[in-house]
């Protein structure tokens, strides 16, 4: 940079000066000491000794300064409308979320897709309605949000808007309608397509349907059509997937994902990768070999994980897939039919014969007051209190709560999880909605990953267990997701980048949230800036709403 540039910097007052910090710039390079100047929403300079006038100065001596963390896998579409503060995410140092995962996004919402979401919106007292992403973005921007919001288009939304929740294959007309909806979502800012292949209606789709939809992404985003060469660069469009199986059919599910990436010529990303169930823990080596081989062959494959050995999702995922047909009302009708209920029961018990299975499923949230006492208890424990079989309790809860039940499943192996976390192309995602420490999202006993994933990764697994260097760990939660999802001018500390910055004590950072008490702030994070505005100052939330909608990552 020229002398005239520095003269201009010195003559003008800047908004914020962060001095004496140890800079982890997000690239994976060794940290260095430097000062950072912020003007408006951008980083003006990163330099060792620059004399400037600043409105506010932070002495970051003995602290780490890093780019804002990027939550690769979030589900905040509706909670941000109910409460835009996103306190559980901000306190972790998260400045950007990637939403629209597992096949569920804010839009499109037409027909049965909208009808299916009405109870979710009602539970959070969300009165606005929309059909398209542009309409949804307008609502978010009008109220303001604390963090940056990027989204994928959910395949579940698209399929339900066209075909509904019936167990059926598409025809040519329906495929064209789905492709049109996806094109519209992309034109309005969505950065890719996500699937949730254990949930309705994604569970009813075949691989060919997904390939044809992903070809839309390939055409819209990628500069060169397939086949692409080893090391070739794809565009920013991406296919992310909650695969058909993370247990018994795990290998086949990964093979399907790779096939979609290869045949559609699109980047693929495996959501919350895991080996679920003790009987599947031995598959970790095969899983990693498959991914490594596909990458060597030119498929652009990445993944994310959260640093916990328990997962969380809807309780009704325990049911056979055929039970979901027809949407919420069809599912409830089957559960209430005694003859069909016996058939469901037999299939569940055949698949999970051990009593220990029910001890590892915990209710995390319900929608009615009368069942609030169940939150935090296992189905085995609730069954003992009620004097019924756990499987009967499962049916009763789903019916009484009209399926609005979340659960936690303890099914993973820590060693396998650490192997996944160590992969250079594995990122961190909370797999959680943004919640706050009061207000409409302060309810139930949600998975602590929504309040502790990033401090846990940096504190427990990097500092505590030396899983990798701090520089590499920060790269995996900053520049790597920014590059993977095409997020512009974020994920690195450099001149001209947006001022999304986290300042933390790398000797103290750690999570505090637990399964019994998830609504606890982590320790060690002192400051969080989002687009140059303090969202966390000296450890205290400011209530700022400086987040932006990142259409196509911009």
mmCIF file of C-alpha atoms in Angstrom, residues 132-134 137 180-191 220-221 551-552:
data_model
loop_
_atom_site.group_PDB
_atom_site.id
_atom_site.type_symbol
_atom_site.label_atom_id
_atom_site.label_comp_id
_atom_site.label_asym_id
_atom_site.label_seq_id
_atom_site.Cartn_x
_atom_site.Cartn_y
_atom_site.Cartn_z
ATOM 1 C CA UNK A 132 -41.409 -16.683 -2.269
ATOM 2 C CA UNK A 133 -37.941 -15.930 -0.939
ATOM 3 C CA UNK A 134 -38.174 -12.275 -1.978
ATOM 4 C CA UNK A 137 -36.427 -11.581 2.797
ATOM 5 C CA UNK A 180 -39.140 -23.809 -12.279
ATOM 6 C CA UNK A 181 -39.540 -23.293 -8.523
ATOM 7 C CA UNK A 182 -35.855 -24.047 -7.982
ATOM 8 C CA UNK A 183 -34.835 -21.609 -10.727
ATOM 9 C CA UNK A 184 -37.004 -18.940 -9.106
ATOM 10 C CA UNK A 185 -35.449 -19.600 -5.692
ATOM 11 C CA UNK A 186 -31.971 -19.278 -7.186
ATOM 12 C CA UNK A 187 -32.869 -16.056 -8.994
ATOM 13 C CA UNK A 188 -34.064 -14.594 -5.682
ATOM 14 C CA UNK A 189 -30.858 -15.438 -3.819
ATOM 15 C CA UNK A 190 -30.755 -19.090 -2.758
ATOM 16 C CA UNK A 191 -27.245 -20.521 -3.061
ATOM 17 C CA UNK A 220 -27.300 -21.692 -13.158
ATOM 18 C CA UNK A 221 -24.023 -21.461 -11.239
ATOM 19 C CA UNK A 551 -28.334 -13.309 -1.558
ATOM 20 C CA UNK A 552 -25.978 -15.613 -3.458
#
